[in-house]
Amino acid sequence: MTRFLVFILFLFLLTGSCKKKNWGPDKQNYLVLKDSMDSWIAISKNPNTSKEDLFRMLSKISMVIDTLSVDSLKANYLSQLSLVFYRNKDSINFIRTNKDLETFAIRTNDSIKLAEAYWDKGAYYNLTNVAIRDSAFYYLSKAQKIYEKLENKLNSAKLLKSLARIQTAVHDNTGAHVSLTEAIKLLKPLKNDEELYEVYNTMGIAAYALDEYDEALVYYDLARQYLEKTKLGSVSSAGLYNNIGLVYYKMGDYNRAKIEYTKAFSYDSLFVLKPDSYARVLDHLAMTNLQLGETASVEDDLTRALVIRDSINDLEGLSLNYYNLA
């Protein structure tokens, strides 16, 4: 019998004894189980873990979860496993595990785990390669209402921000403004600079989409002020400068737009960390140079952006790229 099978047999024996509310002499065994599961979860979350090791860890976790009889322990690991499958874009296993978590949370009346299940499911439907926005909005809204009832202001605000981003994606920018205003009310007393930056940045996107350019610049300036208080890296700064550049471009101030795009483009790590953002800024800078009559590098820059977008299967970006090349 292999060492792994011996360990699994030990877990079966252990989980049978875990039904007792007070661990008593089984407490040490419980701690061994928890340490093992936590170790496997940590390995599966590590982006440097190979696919083979990831599959092995997830198989172990799934096998042990099925044997657990302690409700709080089972719910916790189902939630973590659901998130790991989501992050690794394993749709089949994510849907299965997420459904198990949802069913388990309903049966045990665990509102926190139910909110986590709805949050993960909403995020899944909002993935670029899935993009079922109405389902994403539905499940994120259900999660937000649970956190609101629990008076968890931070998670409620985070979900309002996610709902607003979906609303901007489907051009409900007025609705997005309402969601974000509610998020700001919750976040300001918490003094959460990172979340406030993201909310004000999204407020700017909604205002820009409504052609309220001066208002968008006000929101982007507030976003910048909060961003400077955080430890967020170059990707966030580049994204904000790109958004500001878009406003000036729409206003016909191409010189100022070029300044903002150049700021965004100046971060050396942008291409490695966020190639889709790098291609987006390159595309915008090229079109700004075209408007300024500085055409020497326009076609090359648009073609380079096209190659990057094609390599990462950025279909929306490719559509814009072809249009601009035309």
Short mmCIF file of C-alpha atoms in Angstrom, two decimals:
data_model
loop_
_atom_site.label_atom_id
_atom_site.label_comp_id
_atom_site.label_asym_id
_atom_site.label_seq_id
_atom_site.Cartn_x
_atom_site.Cartn_y
_atom_site.Cartn_z
CA MET A 1 0.00 0.00 0.00
CA THR A 2 1.49 3.36 -0.99
CA ARG A 3 2.15 6.08 1.58
CA PHE A 4 -0.61 8.20 0.03
CA LEU A 5 -3.21 5.41 0.38
CA VAL A 6 -2.13 4.87 3.97
CA PHE A 7 -2.63 8.57 4.60
CA ILE A 8 -6.08 8.54 2.96
CA LEU A 9 -7.05 5.55 5.11
CA PHE A 10 -5.95 7.55 8.14
CA LEU A 11 -8.16 10.42 6.98
CA PHE A 12 -11.20 8.16 6.63
CA LEU A 13 -10.69 6.94 10.18
CA LEU A 14 -10.11 10.48 11.37
CA THR A 15 -13.15 12.03 9.72
CA GLY A 16 -15.37 9.43 11.29
CA SER A 17 -14.22 10.65 14.69
CA CYS A 18 -14.52 14.31 13.71
CA LYS A 19 -18.27 14.32 14.24
CA LYS A 20 -17.76 15.13 17.90
CA LYS A 21 -18.09 18.80 18.70
CA ASN A 22 -15.25 18.67 21.24
CA TRP A 23 -12.14 17.19 19.66
CA GLY A 24 -10.76 15.66 22.85
CA PRO A 25 -7.93 13.22 22.03
CA ASP A 26 -8.61 13.66 18.28
CA LYS A 27 -7.53 17.29 18.34
CA GLN A 28 -3.96 16.45 17.31
CA ASN A 29 -5.21 14.35 14.38
CA TYR A 30 -7.47 17.20 13.34
CA LEU A 31 -4.51 19.58 13.34
CA VAL A 32 -2.50 17.16 11.20
CA LEU A 33 -5.35 16.99 8.70
CA LYS A 34 -5.74 20.77 8.64
CA ASP A 35 -1.99 21.31 8.14
CA SER A 36 -1.95 18.83 5.24
CA MET A 37 -4.95 20.42 3.54
CA ASP A 38 -3.60 23.94 4.05
CA SER A 39 -0.28 22.84 2.55
CA TRP A 40 -1.97 21.35 -0.52
CA ILE A 41 -4.14 24.46 -0.96
CA ALA A 42 -1.06 26.69 -0.77
CA ILE A 43 0.74 24.61 -3.41
CA SER A 44 -2.31 24.72 -5.72
CA LYS A 45 -2.53 28.51 -5.38
CA ASN A 46 1.15 29.02 -6.23
CA PRO A 47 1.39 30.26 -9.86
CA ASN A 48 4.74 28.49 -10.22
CA THR A 49 3.24 25.07 -9.52
CA SER A 50 3.49 22.79 -12.56
CA LYS A 51 0.31 21.44 -14.16
CA GLU A 52 1.21 17.92 -13.04
CA ASP A 53 1.70 18.98 -9.41
CA LEU A 54 -1.43 21.11 -9.56
CA PHE A 55 -3.52 18.18 -10.79
CA ARG A 56 -2.08 15.95 -8.08
CA MET A 57 -2.78 18.47 -5.32
CA LEU A 58 -6.34 19.13 -6.52
CA SER A 59 -7.04 15.40 -6.73
CA LYS A 60 -5.86 14.96 -3.15
CA ILE A 61 -7.94 17.88 -1.92
CA SER A 62 -11.09 16.68 -3.72
CA MET A 63 -10.67 13.14 -2.36
CA VAL A 64 -10.27 14.31 1.24
CA ILE A 65 -13.12 16.85 1.06
CA ASP A 66 -15.50 14.03 0.14
CA THR A 67 -14.62 12.26 3.40
CA LEU A 68 -15.03 15.24 5.73
CA SER A 69 -17.91 15.18 8.19
CA VAL A 70 -17.16 18.42 10.04
CA ASP A 71 -19.39 21.03 8.41
CA SER A 72 -17.20 24.09 9.02
CA LEU A 73 -14.10 22.29 7.74
CA LYS A 74 -15.84 20.95 4.63
CA ALA A 75 -17.36 24.33 3.75
CA ASN A 76 -14.02 26.07 4.13
CA TYR A 77 -12.15 23.71 1.80
CA LEU A 78 -14.96 23.54 -0.74
CA SER A 79 -14.80 27.34 -0.93
CA GLN A 80 -11.03 27.36 -1.37
CA LEU A 81 -11.13 24.58 -3.97
CA SER A 82 -13.83 26.40 -5.92
CA LEU A 83 -11.64 29.50 -6.02
CA VAL A 84 -8.57 27.53 -7.16
CA PHE A 85 -10.52 25.96 -10.05
CA TYR A 86 -11.84 29.42 -10.99
CA ARG A 87 -8.37 30.98 -11.03
CA ASN A 88 -7.03 28.12 -13.14
CA LYS A 89 -9.96 28.46 -15.60
CA ASP A 90 -10.97 24.83 -15.05
CA SER A 91 -14.64 25.32 -15.94
CA ILE A 92 -15.86 21.74 -15.48
CA ASN A 93 -14.38 21.26 -12.02
CA PHE A 94 -15.21 24.82 -10.98
CA ILE A 95 -18.92 24.42 -11.81
CA ARG A 96 -19.06 21.04 -10.02
CA THR A 97 -17.25 22.24 -6.88
CA ASN A 98 -19.09 25.55 -6.78
CA LYS A 99 -22.43 23.74 -6.98
CA ASP A 100 -21.35 21.44 -4.14
CA LEU A 101 -20.45 24.49 -2.05
CA GLU A 102 -23.76 26.22 -2.82
CA THR A 103 -25.79 23.11 -1.96
CA PHE A 104 -23.80 22.50 1.20
CA ALA A 105 -24.13 26.14 2.34
CA ILE A 106 -27.91 26.09 1.81
CA ARG A 107 -28.27 22.77 3.67
CA THR A 108 -26.20 23.98 6.64
CA ASN A 109 -27.66 27.50 6.59
CA ASP A 110 -24.15 28.99 6.19
CA SER A 111 -24.81 32.43 4.71
CA ILE A 112 -21.13 33.40 4.50
CA LYS A 113 -20.19 30.34 2.42
CA LEU A 114 -23.30 30.84 0.30
CA ALA A 115 -22.19 34.41 -0.43
CA GLU A 116 -18.72 33.09 -1.36
CA ALA A 117 -20.30 30.53 -3.71
CA TYR A 118 -22.41 33.20 -5.41
CA TRP A 119 -19.41 35.57 -5.63
CA ASP A 120 -17.23 32.92 -7.30
CA LYS A 121 -20.03 31.95 -9.69
CA GLY A 122 -20.68 35.57 -10.64
CA ALA A 123 -16.97 36.15 -11.24
CA TYR A 124 -16.85 33.02 -13.41
CA TYR A 125 -19.72 34.18 -15.63
CA ASN A 126 -17.96 37.55 -15.93
CA LEU A 127 -14.74 36.02 -17.32
CA THR A 128 -13.82 37.30 -20.79
CA ASN A 129 -14.05 33.84 -22.35
CA VAL A 130 -17.47 33.21 -20.73
CA ALA A 131 -19.01 36.70 -20.65
CA ILE A 132 -22.59 35.83 -19.66
CA ARG A 133 -23.17 39.24 -18.12
CA ASP A 134 -26.76 38.78 -16.95
CA SER A 135 -25.82 35.63 -14.99
CA ALA A 136 -22.73 37.36 -13.60
CA PHE A 137 -24.83 40.29 -12.42
CA TYR A 138 -27.47 37.98 -10.93
CA TYR A 139 -25.08 35.96 -8.75
CA LEU A 140 -22.90 38.92 -7.72
CA SER A 141 -26.07 40.76 -6.72
CA LYS A 142 -27.21 37.80 -4.59
CA ALA A 143 -23.80 37.74 -2.87
CA GLN A 144 -23.92 41.51 -2.29
CA LYS A 145 -27.34 41.31 -0.66
CA ILE A 146 -26.10 38.63 1.76
CA TYR A 147 -23.09 40.73 2.79
CA GLU A 148 -25.32 43.78 3.12
CA LYS A 149 -27.62 41.84 5.47
CA LEU A 150 -24.56 40.67 7.44
CA GLU A 151 -23.37 44.31 7.60
CA ASN A 152 -20.05 43.36 6.00
CA LYS A 153 -19.37 46.77 4.48
CA LEU A 154 -16.09 45.94 2.75
CA ASN A 155 -17.32 42.90 0.82
CA SER A 156 -20.62 44.63 0.08
CA ALA A 157 -18.70 47.57 -1.44
CA LYS A 158 -16.41 45.28 -3.44
CA LEU A 159 -19.43 43.56 -4.95
CA LEU A 160 -21.13 46.88 -5.74
CA LYS A 161 -17.94 47.81 -7.61
CA SER A 162 -18.06 44.52 -9.54
CA LEU A 163 -21.73 45.09 -10.37
CA ALA A 164 -20.89 48.58 -11.62
CA ARG A 165 -18.18 47.22 -13.91
CA ILE A 166 -20.72 44.86 -15.47
CA GLN A 167 -23.14 47.77 -15.82
CA THR A 168 -20.53 49.82 -17.69
CA ALA A 169 -19.77 46.81 -19.91
CA VAL A 170 -23.44 46.63 -20.96
CA HIS A 171 -23.71 50.44 -21.24
CA ASP A 172 -25.87 50.93 -18.15
CA ASN A 173 -23.62 53.75 -17.00
CA THR A 174 -26.31 55.53 -15.00
CA GLY A 175 -26.92 52.33 -13.04
CA ALA A 176 -23.15 51.97 -12.55
CA HIS A 177 -23.01 55.48 -11.07
CA VAL A 178 -25.72 54.53 -8.54
CA SER A 179 -23.89 51.31 -7.54
CA LEU A 180 -20.57 53.13 -7.15
CA THR A 181 -22.09 55.94 -5.09
CA GLU A 182 -23.35 53.31 -2.64
CA ALA A 183 -19.91 51.67 -2.60
CA ILE A 184 -18.23 54.99 -1.75
CA LYS A 185 -20.61 55.53 1.19
CA LEU A 186 -19.52 52.17 2.59
CA LEU A 187 -15.79 52.56 1.89
CA LYS A 188 -15.06 56.07 3.13
CA PRO A 189 -15.55 55.25 6.84
CA LEU A 190 -13.29 52.23 6.33
CA LYS A 191 -10.54 54.41 4.80
CA ASN A 192 -9.73 51.66 2.29
CA ASP A 193 -7.56 53.58 -0.20
CA GLU A 194 -7.13 50.70 -2.66
CA GLU A 195 -10.86 50.07 -3.01
CA LEU A 196 -11.61 53.81 -3.17
CA TYR A 197 -9.09 54.17 -6.00
CA GLU A 198 -10.79 51.37 -7.95
CA VAL A 199 -14.28 52.77 -7.31
CA TYR A 200 -13.39 56.31 -8.40
CA ASN A 201 -11.58 54.94 -11.46
CA THR A 202 -14.75 53.06 -12.41
CA MET A 203 -16.78 56.24 -11.74
CA GLY A 204 -14.56 57.96 -14.28
CA ILE A 205 -15.19 55.20 -16.83
CA ALA A 206 -18.97 55.54 -16.36
CA ALA A 207 -18.85 59.34 -16.68
CA TYR A 208 -16.66 59.08 -19.79
CA ALA A 209 -19.17 56.69 -21.38
CA LEU A 210 -21.91 59.26 -20.69
CA ASP A 211 -19.80 61.94 -22.48
CA GLU A 212 -19.40 63.80 -19.19
CA TYR A 213 -15.72 64.46 -19.75
CA ASP A 214 -15.09 67.14 -17.13
CA GLU A 215 -16.78 64.97 -14.51
CA ALA A 216 -14.71 61.98 -15.62
CA LEU A 217 -11.50 63.97 -15.10
CA VAL A 218 -12.62 64.90 -11.59
CA TYR A 219 -13.20 61.24 -10.73
CA TYR A 220 -9.88 60.19 -12.27
CA ASP A 221 -8.08 62.84 -10.23
CA LEU A 222 -9.69 61.47 -7.05
CA ALA A 223 -8.68 57.97 -8.15
CA ARG A 224 -5.09 59.19 -8.61
CA GLN A 225 -5.04 60.70 -5.11
CA TYR A 226 -6.12 57.42 -3.55
CA LEU A 227 -3.78 55.42 -5.79
CA GLU A 228 -0.80 57.39 -4.50
CA LYS A 229 -1.63 56.23 -0.97
CA THR A 230 -1.56 52.55 -1.93
CA LYS A 231 1.14 50.02 -2.74
CA LEU A 232 -0.49 49.11 -6.06
CA GLY A 233 2.05 48.72 -8.84
CA SER A 234 2.68 50.10 -12.30
CA VAL A 235 -0.21 48.28 -13.95
CA SER A 236 -2.77 50.30 -11.98
CA SER A 237 -0.98 53.57 -12.71
CA ALA A 238 -0.73 52.76 -16.41
CA GLY A 239 -4.43 51.91 -16.55
CA LEU A 240 -5.38 55.21 -14.92
CA TYR A 241 -3.20 57.30 -17.25
CA ASN A 242 -4.66 55.43 -20.22
CA ASN A 243 -8.17 56.30 -19.06
CA ILE A 244 -7.27 59.97 -18.63
CA GLY A 245 -5.72 59.96 -22.10
CA LEU A 246 -8.98 58.64 -23.55
CA VAL A 247 -10.89 61.60 -22.10
CA TYR A 248 -8.50 64.16 -23.59
CA TYR A 249 -8.60 62.33 -26.92
CA LYS A 250 -12.41 62.55 -26.97
CA MET A 251 -12.17 66.24 -26.07
CA GLY A 252 -9.90 66.80 -29.09
CA ASP A 253 -6.87 67.72 -26.96
CA TYR A 254 -4.51 65.31 -28.71
CA ASN A 255 -1.33 66.81 -27.29
CA ARG A 256 -2.52 66.28 -23.72
CA ALA A 257 -3.81 62.81 -24.63
CA LYS A 258 -0.34 61.91 -25.94
CA ILE A 259 1.23 63.07 -22.68
CA GLU A 260 -1.06 60.79 -20.67
CA TYR A 261 -0.56 57.79 -22.97
CA THR A 262 3.20 58.30 -22.84
CA LYS A 263 3.02 58.23 -19.02
CA ALA A 264 1.12 54.95 -19.19
CA PHE A 265 3.52 53.53 -21.75
CA SER A 266 6.58 54.45 -19.69
CA TYR A 267 6.23 51.55 -17.23
CA ASP A 268 8.80 48.95 -18.34
CA SER A 269 7.00 46.03 -16.70
CA LEU A 270 3.63 46.70 -18.36
CA PHE A 271 4.25 44.43 -21.36
CA VAL A 272 5.19 41.49 -19.12
CA LEU A 273 2.59 41.99 -16.40
CA LYS A 274 -0.38 43.05 -18.53
CA PRO A 275 0.15 42.57 -22.29
CA ASP A 276 -3.49 43.43 -23.06
CA SER A 277 -3.07 46.82 -21.36
CA TYR A 278 0.25 47.36 -23.17
CA ALA A 279 -1.42 46.69 -26.54
CA ARG A 280 -4.35 48.97 -25.64
CA VAL A 281 -2.09 51.91 -24.77
CA LEU A 282 0.03 51.32 -27.88
CA ASP A 283 -3.11 51.36 -30.03
CA HIS A 284 -4.38 54.57 -28.42
CA LEU A 285 -0.99 56.28 -28.75
CA ALA A 286 -0.81 55.34 -32.42
CA MET A 287 -4.24 56.81 -33.15
CA THR A 288 -3.33 59.97 -31.26
CA ASN A 289 -0.17 60.35 -33.36
CA LEU A 290 -2.34 59.89 -36.44
CA GLN A 291 -4.55 62.79 -35.34
CA LEU A 292 -1.44 64.91 -34.75
CA GLY A 293 -0.11 64.13 -38.23
CA GLU A 294 2.88 62.27 -36.79
CA THR A 295 2.35 59.20 -38.97
CA ALA A 296 5.84 57.67 -39.21
CA SER A 297 5.28 54.95 -36.59
CA VAL A 298 1.47 54.64 -36.65
CA GLU A 299 1.16 51.55 -38.84
CA ASP A 300 4.01 49.73 -37.11
CA ASP A 301 2.55 50.44 -33.66
CA LEU A 302 -0.94 49.31 -34.68
CA THR A 303 0.49 46.14 -36.22
CA ARG A 304 2.51 45.39 -33.08
CA ALA A 305 -0.60 45.88 -30.94
CA LEU A 306 -2.46 43.54 -33.29
CA VAL A 307 0.18 40.80 -32.94
CA ILE A 308 0.08 41.06 -29.12
CA ARG A 309 -3.70 40.89 -29.04
CA ASP A 310 -3.76 37.95 -31.40
CA SER A 311 -1.23 36.07 -29.24
CA ILE A 312 -3.45 36.41 -26.14
CA ASN A 313 -6.75 35.91 -28.01
CA ASP A 314 -8.03 39.39 -27.11
CA LEU A 315 -11.01 39.36 -29.52
CA GLU A 316 -12.44 42.71 -28.47
CA GLY A 317 -9.03 44.34 -28.81
CA LEU A 318 -8.47 42.70 -32.20
CA SER A 319 -11.77 44.11 -33.49
CA LEU A 320 -10.73 47.64 -32.52
CA ASN A 321 -7.26 47.09 -33.93
CA TYR A 322 -8.54 46.03 -37.35
CA TYR A 323 -10.88 49.00 -37.38
CA ASN A 324 -8.05 51.42 -36.63
CA LEU A 325 -5.78 49.84 -39.23
CA ALA A 326 -8.58 50.18 -41.79
#
